[in-house]
Coordinates of C-alpha atoms and ligand atoms in Angstrom, one line a residue:
Chain A
M1 CA 118.6 79.1 87.5
K2 CA 120.9 81.4 89.2
A3 CA 120.4 84.5 91.2
P4 CA 122.0 87.6 89.8
P5 CA 125.4 88.6 91.4
F6 CA 125.1 90.7 94.5
A7 CA 127.2 91.8 97.5
Y8 CA 126.2 89.9 100.6
H9 CA 126.0 91.4 104.1
D10 CA 125.0 89.6 107.3
P11 CA 124.7 92.1 110.1
R12 CA 124.5 90.8 113.7
S13 CA 122.5 93.6 115.3
V14 CA 119.7 96.0 114.4
E15 CA 122.2 99.0 114.6
E16 CA 124.5 97.3 112.1
L17 CA 121.4 96.6 109.9
T18 CA 120.1 100.2 109.9
G19 CA 123.7 101.4 109.3
L20 CA 123.9 99.3 106.2
L21 CA 120.5 100.3 105.0
G22 CA 121.4 104.0 105.4
T23 CA 124.5 103.7 103.2
L24 CA 123.8 101.1 100.5
E25 CA 121.8 101.6 97.3
N26 CA 119.5 99.0 95.6
V27 CA 119.3 96.8 98.7
R28 CA 117.1 93.8 99.4
I29 CA 116.6 92.4 102.9
L30 CA 116.7 88.6 103.0
A31 CA 114.5 87.1 105.7
G32 CA 113.2 83.5 105.3
G33 CA 113.8 83.7 101.6
Q34 CA 110.6 81.8 100.8
S35 CA 109.4 84.6 98.5
L36 CA 112.6 86.5 97.8
M37 CA 114.8 83.5 96.8
P38 CA 112.3 82.5 94.0
M39 CA 112.3 86.1 92.8
L40 CA 116.2 86.2 92.8
N41 CA 116.4 82.8 91.1
M42 CA 114.0 84.0 88.4
R43 CA 115.7 87.4 88.3
Y44 CA 112.5 89.3 89.0
S45 CA 114.6 91.0 91.7
M46 CA 118.1 92.3 90.8
P47 CA 119.6 93.9 93.9
D48 CA 123.2 95.1 94.1
H49 CA 123.2 94.2 97.8
V50 CA 121.5 91.5 99.8
V51 CA 121.3 92.2 103.5
D52 CA 120.6 88.9 105.3
I53 CA 118.9 89.4 108.7
N54 CA 119.0 85.7 109.7
R55 CA 121.9 86.3 112.0
I56 CA 120.3 89.0 114.0
A57 CA 119.3 87.1 117.1
D58 CA 117.4 90.1 118.5
L59 CA 114.8 89.8 115.8
D60 CA 113.6 86.3 116.8
Y61 CA 111.3 86.4 119.8
V62 CA 107.7 86.2 121.1
R63 CA 107.1 88.4 124.1
R64 CA 104.1 89.4 126.3
V65 CA 104.0 93.2 126.3
E66 CA 101.5 95.9 127.6
G67 CA 98.3 95.3 125.5
G68 CA 99.4 92.3 123.5
L69 CA 102.0 90.1 122.1
R70 CA 105.1 91.3 120.4
I71 CA 106.7 89.2 117.7
G72 CA 110.2 89.7 116.3
A73 CA 110.2 90.2 112.5
M74 CA 112.6 87.2 112.0
T75 CA 110.4 84.8 114.1
R76 CA 109.8 81.8 111.8
Q77 CA 106.3 80.5 111.1
R78 CA 107.4 77.1 112.5
T79 CA 108.4 78.8 115.8
L80 CA 105.1 80.6 116.0
E81 CA 103.1 77.4 115.4
R82 CA 104.8 75.9 118.5
D83 CA 105.1 78.9 120.7
P84 CA 103.2 78.6 124.1
L85 CA 102.4 82.4 124.3
V86 CA 100.9 82.4 120.8
A87 CA 98.9 79.3 121.6
Q88 CA 97.6 81.1 124.7
Y89 CA 96.9 84.6 123.5
A90 CA 96.6 84.3 119.7
P91 CA 95.6 80.7 118.9
V92 CA 93.9 82.0 115.7
L93 CA 97.5 82.6 114.4
V94 CA 98.4 79.0 114.9
E95 CA 95.3 77.9 113.0
A96 CA 96.0 80.4 110.2
L97 CA 99.7 79.3 109.9
H98 CA 98.5 75.7 109.3
W99 CA 97.4 77.0 105.9
V100 CA 100.7 78.8 105.0
G101 CA 102.8 76.8 102.6
H102 CA 104.3 73.5 103.8
V103 CA 106.4 72.2 106.7
Q104 CA 109.5 72.8 104.5
T105 CA 108.6 76.5 103.9
R106 CA 107.3 77.3 107.4
S107 CA 110.7 76.2 108.7
R108 CA 112.3 79.3 107.1
G109 CA 109.5 81.7 106.3
T110 CA 109.1 84.5 108.8
F111 CA 106.2 86.6 110.2
G112 CA 107.9 89.8 109.3
G113 CA 108.8 88.6 105.8
S114 CA 105.2 87.9 105.1
L115 CA 104.1 91.3 106.3
C116 CA 106.6 93.0 104.0
H117 CA 106.0 90.7 101.0
L118 CA 102.2 91.4 101.3
D119 CA 100.7 88.9 99.0
P120 CA 97.0 89.9 99.0
A121 CA 95.9 86.4 99.8
S122 CA 98.4 85.8 102.6
E123 CA 97.1 84.6 106.0
Q124 CA 99.6 86.5 108.2
P125 CA 98.6 90.1 107.3
C126 CA 95.0 89.0 107.7
V127 CA 95.7 87.9 111.2
A128 CA 97.6 91.1 111.9
A129 CA 94.6 93.1 110.8
L130 CA 92.3 90.9 113.0
F131 CA 94.4 92.0 116.0
D132 CA 94.8 95.7 114.9
A133 CA 98.5 95.1 114.9
T134 CA 101.2 97.8 115.2
L135 CA 104.3 97.4 113.1
H136 CA 107.6 98.6 114.4
V137 CA 110.0 99.9 111.8
A138 CA 113.6 100.9 112.3
G139 CA 115.8 103.0 110.1
A140 CA 118.8 105.3 110.2
R141 CA 116.4 108.0 111.4
G142 CA 115.2 106.0 114.4
E143 CA 112.1 103.8 115.1
R144 CA 108.5 104.5 114.2
D145 CA 105.2 102.6 114.5
V146 CA 102.7 102.0 111.8
S147 CA 99.2 100.6 112.2
I148 CA 98.4 97.6 110.1
H149 CA 95.5 99.6 108.7
D150 CA 97.9 102.1 107.2
W151 CA 100.6 99.5 106.3
V152 CA 99.5 98.5 102.8
L153 CA 99.9 101.3 100.4
G154 CA 99.0 99.3 97.3
Y155 CA 99.6 95.9 95.6
M156 CA 102.4 94.2 97.6
T157 CA 103.7 97.6 98.8
P158 CA 104.3 98.2 102.5
A159 CA 104.6 101.7 104.0
I160 CA 108.3 101.3 104.5
E161 CA 111.3 103.2 103.0
P162 CA 114.1 101.4 101.2
D163 CA 116.4 102.3 104.1
E164 CA 114.1 100.9 106.8
A165 CA 113.4 97.4 108.1
L166 CA 110.5 95.9 109.9
V167 CA 111.8 94.8 113.3
G168 CA 108.7 93.7 115.2
I169 CA 104.9 93.4 115.2
T170 CA 102.6 93.8 118.2
L171 CA 99.3 92.0 118.1
R172 CA 96.7 93.7 120.2
T173 CA 95.5 90.4 121.7
W174 CA 92.2 90.2 123.6
D175 CA 92.1 90.0 127.4
G176 CA 89.8 87.4 128.7
P177 CA 88.3 84.3 127.1
H178 CA 87.2 84.4 123.5
G179 CA 86.6 82.1 120.6
Y180 CA 88.4 82.1 117.2
G181 CA 88.2 80.6 113.8
F182 CA 90.2 80.7 110.6
E183 CA 88.9 79.3 107.4
E184 CA 90.2 79.4 103.8
F185 CA 89.8 78.1 100.4
A186 CA 92.7 77.3 98.0
R187 CA 92.8 75.0 95.1
R188 CA 95.5 72.9 96.7
H189 CA 96.4 72.8 100.4
G190 CA 99.5 74.9 100.9
D191 CA 98.9 77.3 98.1
Y192 CA 98.0 80.9 98.8
A193 CA 94.4 81.3 99.6
I194 CA 91.9 82.4 97.0
V195 CA 90.0 83.9 100.0
A196 CA 90.6 83.4 103.7
A197 CA 88.6 84.7 106.7
G198 CA 89.5 85.0 110.4
A199 CA 87.1 85.7 113.2
L200 CA 87.3 86.4 117.0
V201 CA 84.2 86.4 119.2
A202 CA 83.8 87.1 123.0
L203 CA 80.5 86.4 124.8
D204 CA 79.1 88.1 127.9
G205 CA 77.6 86.3 130.9
A206 CA 74.2 86.0 129.2
G207 CA 75.8 84.4 126.1
K208 CA 75.4 87.5 123.9
I209 CA 78.2 88.7 121.7
S210 CA 80.2 91.4 123.6
R211 CA 82.9 91.8 121.0
A212 CA 83.6 90.6 117.4
A213 CA 86.4 91.0 114.8
I214 CA 86.4 89.7 111.3
S215 CA 89.3 90.0 108.8
I216 CA 89.3 88.8 105.2
A217 CA 92.2 88.1 102.9
G218 CA 92.2 87.7 99.1
V219 CA 89.4 90.2 98.2
D220 CA 91.6 93.3 98.0
V221 CA 95.3 94.2 97.9
K222 CA 95.1 94.4 101.7
P223 CA 93.2 92.4 104.4
I224 CA 89.7 93.9 104.9
R225 CA 88.1 94.2 108.3
L226 CA 84.3 93.6 108.1
T227 CA 83.5 96.4 110.6
E228 CA 79.9 96.7 109.6
A229 CA 79.3 93.0 110.5
E230 CA 81.3 93.4 113.7
T231 CA 78.9 96.2 114.8
M232 CA 75.9 94.2 113.8
L233 CA 76.9 91.3 115.9
T234 CA 78.0 93.2 119.0
G235 CA 75.3 93.2 121.7
G236 CA 73.2 90.6 119.9
P237 CA 72.6 86.9 120.2
A238 CA 75.3 84.4 119.1
D239 CA 72.9 82.3 117.0
A240 CA 72.9 81.0 113.4
G241 CA 70.7 83.8 112.1
A242 CA 72.9 86.5 113.5
I243 CA 76.0 84.8 112.1
A244 CA 74.5 84.3 108.7
A245 CA 73.3 88.0 108.5
A246 CA 76.7 89.2 109.5
A247 CA 78.4 87.1 106.9
E248 CA 76.0 88.5 104.2
V249 CA 77.9 91.8 104.6
A250 CA 80.8 90.2 102.8
R251 CA 78.5 89.8 99.7
G252 CA 78.6 93.6 99.3
L253 CA 82.4 93.8 99.2
E254 CA 84.3 95.3 96.2
C255 CA 86.4 92.3 95.1
M256 CA 89.4 92.0 92.9
S257 CA 88.9 90.0 89.7
D258 CA 91.4 88.2 87.5
A259 CA 91.7 85.8 84.6
Q260 CA 91.1 82.8 86.9
I261 CA 88.9 84.0 89.6
S262 CA 86.0 86.5 89.2
G263 CA 85.1 89.1 91.8
D264 CA 81.7 87.3 92.1
Y265 CA 83.3 84.1 93.1
R266 CA 85.5 85.9 95.7
R267 CA 82.3 87.5 97.2
R268 CA 80.7 84.1 97.5
L269 CA 83.7 82.6 99.1
A270 CA 84.1 85.6 101.5
T271 CA 80.5 85.2 102.6
T272 CA 80.7 81.4 103.2
L273 CA 84.1 81.5 104.8
T274 CA 83.1 84.4 107.1
R275 CA 80.1 82.4 108.2
R276 CA 82.2 79.3 108.9
A277 CA 84.9 81.3 110.8
L278 CA 82.2 83.0 113.0
D279 CA 80.5 79.7 113.6
K280 CA 83.8 78.2 114.8
A281 CA 84.6 81.2 116.9
V282 CA 81.2 81.2 118.6
K283 CA 81.4 77.4 119.4
R284 CA 84.9 77.9 120.8
A285 CA 83.8 80.9 122.8
R286 CA 81.1 78.7 124.5
G287 CA 83.9 76.3 125.3
Chain B
M1 CA 128.1 94.2 90.5
D2 CA 131.0 92.9 88.4
V3 CA 133.2 91.4 91.0
E4 CA 131.6 88.9 93.4
E5 CA 133.4 88.4 96.6
K6 CA 133.6 84.8 97.6
R7 CA 133.4 83.7 101.2
R8 CA 134.7 80.8 103.1
I9 CA 132.0 78.7 104.8
S10 CA 132.3 75.6 107.0
L11 CA 129.6 73.2 107.7
V12 CA 129.0 69.5 108.4
V13 CA 127.3 67.5 105.6
N14 CA 126.3 63.9 106.4
G15 CA 128.8 63.8 109.2
R16 CA 131.7 65.1 107.1
K17 CA 133.2 68.5 107.9
I18 CA 133.4 70.7 104.8
E19 CA 135.1 74.0 104.1
R20 CA 134.7 75.8 100.8
E21 CA 134.8 79.1 99.2
V22 CA 131.3 80.1 97.8
S23 CA 130.0 82.9 95.8
P24 CA 127.1 84.5 97.7
R25 CA 124.5 84.0 95.0
K26 CA 124.9 80.2 94.8
H27 CA 121.9 78.5 96.4
L28 CA 122.4 75.5 98.7
G29 CA 121.1 73.0 96.2
D30 CA 123.6 74.0 93.5
F31 CA 126.3 74.0 96.2
L32 CA 125.5 70.4 97.2
R33 CA 125.3 69.2 93.6
E34 CA 128.1 71.1 91.9
D35 CA 130.7 71.8 94.7
L36 CA 130.2 68.7 96.8
R37 CA 129.1 66.4 94.0
L38 CA 126.2 65.2 96.1
T39 CA 123.8 64.8 93.2
G40 CA 121.2 62.9 95.2
T41 CA 119.5 66.2 96.0
H42 CA 117.4 67.0 92.9
L43 CA 116.5 70.4 91.6
G44 CA 113.1 70.5 89.8
C45 CA 111.7 74.0 89.9
E46 CA 114.2 76.1 91.8
H47 CA 111.5 78.4 93.1
G48 CA 110.2 76.5 96.0
V49 CA 107.2 74.6 94.7
C50 CA 108.2 71.0 93.9
G51 CA 110.1 69.9 97.0
S52 CA 112.6 67.6 95.3
C53 CA 115.5 69.7 96.7
T54 CA 114.4 69.2 100.4
V55 CA 117.3 68.6 102.9
I56 CA 117.5 68.5 106.6
A57 CA 119.3 71.6 108.0
D58 CA 120.0 71.7 111.8
G59 CA 117.3 69.1 112.2
V60 CA 114.6 71.0 110.2
L61 CA 113.3 70.4 106.7
V62 CA 114.2 73.1 104.2
R63 CA 114.1 73.7 100.5
S64 CA 117.8 73.9 99.4
C65 CA 116.9 76.0 96.4
L66 CA 115.5 78.7 98.7
M67 CA 118.6 79.0 100.8
L68 CA 122.0 80.5 99.9
A69 CA 124.9 78.2 100.5
I70 CA 126.5 81.0 102.4
Q71 CA 123.6 80.8 104.9
A72 CA 124.5 77.2 105.7
D73 CA 127.7 78.4 107.3
G74 CA 128.0 76.6 110.7
M75 CA 125.0 74.3 110.0
V76 CA 124.7 70.5 110.2
L77 CA 123.1 69.1 107.0
R78 CA 121.7 65.8 106.2
T79 CA 120.9 65.0 102.5
V80 CA 119.5 61.9 101.0
E81 CA 123.0 60.5 100.8
G82 CA 123.2 60.7 104.6
L83 CA 120.0 58.7 105.4
A84 CA 121.6 55.3 105.2
E85 CA 124.1 54.1 107.9
P86 CA 127.8 54.5 107.0
D87 CA 127.9 50.7 106.5
G88 CA 125.2 50.9 103.8
T89 CA 122.3 49.7 105.9
L90 CA 119.3 51.6 104.5
H91 CA 117.1 53.9 106.6
P92 CA 113.7 52.3 107.3
I93 CA 112.0 54.8 104.9
Q94 CA 114.4 53.8 102.1
E95 CA 113.8 50.1 102.9
A96 CA 110.0 50.7 102.8
F97 CA 110.2 52.6 99.5
H98 CA 111.9 49.6 98.0
E99 CA 109.3 47.2 99.5
K100 CA 106.2 49.2 98.6
H101 CA 107.3 50.5 95.2
G102 CA 107.4 54.1 96.6
L103 CA 109.1 55.4 93.4
Q104 CA 109.0 55.1 89.7
C105 CA 111.2 57.6 87.9
G106 CA 112.9 58.7 91.1
F107 CA 113.0 62.4 90.5
C108 CA 110.9 63.4 93.5
T109 CA 112.3 60.6 95.7
P110 CA 115.2 62.4 97.5
G111 CA 112.8 65.1 98.7
M112 CA 110.2 62.5 99.7
L113 CA 112.8 60.5 101.6
T114 CA 114.3 63.4 103.5
T115 CA 110.9 64.8 104.3
L116 CA 109.5 61.5 105.5
A117 CA 112.7 60.5 107.4
A118 CA 112.6 63.7 109.4
V119 CA 108.9 63.6 110.2
I120 CA 108.8 60.0 111.1
E121 CA 112.0 60.3 113.3
E122 CA 110.3 63.2 115.1
N123 CA 107.0 61.3 115.5
P124 CA 107.0 57.6 114.7
S125 CA 103.3 57.5 115.7
I126 CA 102.4 59.8 112.8
D127 CA 99.1 58.8 111.1
E128 CA 98.1 58.8 107.5
A129 CA 96.7 62.3 107.6
G130 CA 100.0 63.6 109.1
I131 CA 102.0 61.9 106.4
R132 CA 99.8 63.3 103.6
E133 CA 100.2 66.8 105.2
A134 CA 104.0 66.4 105.4
I135 CA 104.4 65.5 101.7
S136 CA 101.8 68.1 100.6
G137 CA 104.9 70.2 99.6
N138 CA 106.4 67.4 97.5
I139 CA 105.2 66.9 94.0
C140 CA 105.3 63.5 92.3
R141 CA 104.3 63.1 88.7
C142 CA 104.5 59.3 88.6
T143 CA 103.2 57.3 91.6
G144 CA 99.9 59.0 92.5
Y145 CA 101.3 59.1 96.0
E146 CA 99.5 56.0 97.3
T147 CA 102.6 53.8 97.3
I148 CA 104.5 56.6 99.0
V149 CA 102.0 56.9 101.8
D150 CA 102.0 53.1 102.2
A151 CA 105.8 53.1 102.4
A152 CA 105.7 55.9 105.0
L153 CA 103.2 54.1 107.2
S154 CA 105.2 50.9 106.9
A155 CA 108.5 52.7 107.9
A156 CA 106.7 54.4 110.8
A157 CA 105.6 51.0 112.0
T158 CA 109.2 49.6 111.7
M159 CA 110.6 52.6 113.6
R160 CA 108.0 52.2 116.4
Q161 CA 109.1 48.6 116.8
G162 CA 112.7 49.6 116.8
A163 CA 112.3 52.2 119.5
Ligands
LIG1 C1 105.7 76.6 98.0 C2 105.4 77.9 98.8 C3 104.1 78.1 99.3 C4 103.8 79.2 100.0 N1 102.5 79.4 100.4 C5 102.2 80.5 101.2 C6 100.9 80.6 101.7 O1 100.0 79.8 101.5 N2 100.6 81.7 102.4 C7 101.5 82.7 102.6 O2 101.3 83.7 103.3 N3 102.8 82.6 102.2 C8 103.1 81.5 101.4 N4 104.4 81.4 101.0 C9 105.4 82.5 101.2 C10 105.9 82.4 102.6 O3 106.4 81.2 102.9 C11 106.9 83.4 102.9 O4 107.4 83.1 104.2 C12 106.6 84.9 103.0 O5 105.8 85.3 101.9 C13 107.8 85.8 103.0 O6 108.5 85.6 104.2 P1 110.0 85.3 104.2 O7 110.5 85.4 105.6 O8 110.3 84.1 103.5 O9 110.6 86.6 103.5 P2 111.6 86.8 102.2 O10 111.3 86.0 101.1 O11 113.0 86.8 102.7 O12 111.3 88.4 101.9 C14 110.1 88.7 101.3 C15 110.1 90.2 101.0 O13 110.0 91.0 102.2 C16 111.1 91.8 102.4 N5 111.5 91.7 103.8 C17 111.5 90.6 104.5 N6 111.7 90.8 105.8 C18 111.8 92.2 105.9 C19 112.0 93.1 107.0 N7 112.2 92.6 108.3 N8 112.0 94.4 106.8 C20 111.8 94.9 105.5 N9 111.6 94.1 104.4 C21 111.6 92.7 104.6 C22 112.2 91.2 101.5 O14 113.2 92.2 101.1 C23 111.4 90.7 100.3 O15 111.1 91.8 99.4 C24 104.7 80.2 100.2 C25 106.1 80.0 99.8 C26 106.4 78.9 99.1 C27 107.8 78.7 98.6
LIG2 S1 113.8 72.7 93.4 FE1 113.5 73.4 95.3 S2 111.4 73.3 95.6 FE2 111.7 72.7 93.5
LIG3 S1 108.6 58.9 91.1 FE1 108.6 60.1 89.3 S2 108.2 62.1 90.1 FE2 107.8 60.8 91.8

């Protein structure tokens, strides 16, 4: 198989990138290529121009910033898995990445690429939603920020214009100790999830839940925050009954249905995986 | 696009310095096989799922069907042809595949060997679970994987002794 012919550009800076995006027509940005290259090889995607952002060194970083952790769009999944700041402030991302593809795809695949590709079952947007992430977008008209909750316009469609690029993502990481858990079910390890669930839990001095976040992938075109369950848990005991009751909220979700997997099955998975993720988070919060 | 502009790239493949003109759309697997005649790297699916095209690029495992050749400009590559010593002495993982019957038809073998060589070199103490995880992205339709895992464990043991 062969990709269709295209003109190739490899800018070295964000300015050069936005300049190209502002002038070229029918452009595709090439990040890790782990989703775009198959689409090119199979000719699902037929761009006239491919703009390769792999040589923009400024897009590859993990930084502590006010209120969180900022990750460059080109930061590879393999880098994030090994990054000490991620391990300290967002260990749930490391646990989630373990489910993403394989060692040979995480070596190239990027955090930004995953957030632009937006497979509904992808783990990375799910973690971004768990942390109420802000996405930083750059274009010829300047930079703007978009909340992860407004980022997904529809099936695999991010809120970004053809002449813009995602340049970074800020995860609103939690101050202070908390527990985390990420659980998923896929037919084969390394495949996209059917359903995945991530949870964060903080406990107060008396062992009650002071804060909770739950995010689920694979039930809708975008990751779903289980806010009702989060509210139920907050201020209450961190016991099995409370966790099970919170997880039951997932049973009421509207779920996608397709030829292989029914909405009912997704609801059951969402409920079970939420319970397991919360369980893990509470155990880890206790230390 | 009617006219494709070729670009000159230079890279090191299995210790050899290479300079070539490439068309931007050519993926690295095709470049290795067609331009360099290194046909050890196999292409099964060309969309990232089978792992037979795995090579080592700047020390990390990549699928050569999911990279453009032009992106390898400046890189140091190791393919299955580069695992053995220049004098022909096999890499411990190749030796172990031979001993433990780690292959049948051989189609998946280049990807298995490059993957296992890289992970065992990085961590000779890797356990069975780690090996199974490492080759979870490599599909084999013949062996049932058991002999491959045996070979990998045996190669890891050899490399621990050698170290
Ligand atoms: C065998 C296999 C298994 C996989 N399993 C999983 C899995 O379990 N879970 C999972 O989440 N993913 C999985 N993936 C996909 C994952 O590896 C990709 O990394 C990810 O989906 C896309 O990231 P990328 O950096 O490779 O982006 P690319 O493939 O380069 O780009 C993807 C899309 O995003 C656009 N884009 C990329 N970066 C930007 C940017 N900065 N600004 C604007 N647009 C941009 C591109 O134009 C393209 O449309 C798998 C892939 C393979 C090959
Ligand atoms: S040929 Fe590259 S993964 Fe199958
Ligand atoms: S030996 Fe035939 S596919 Fe693995």
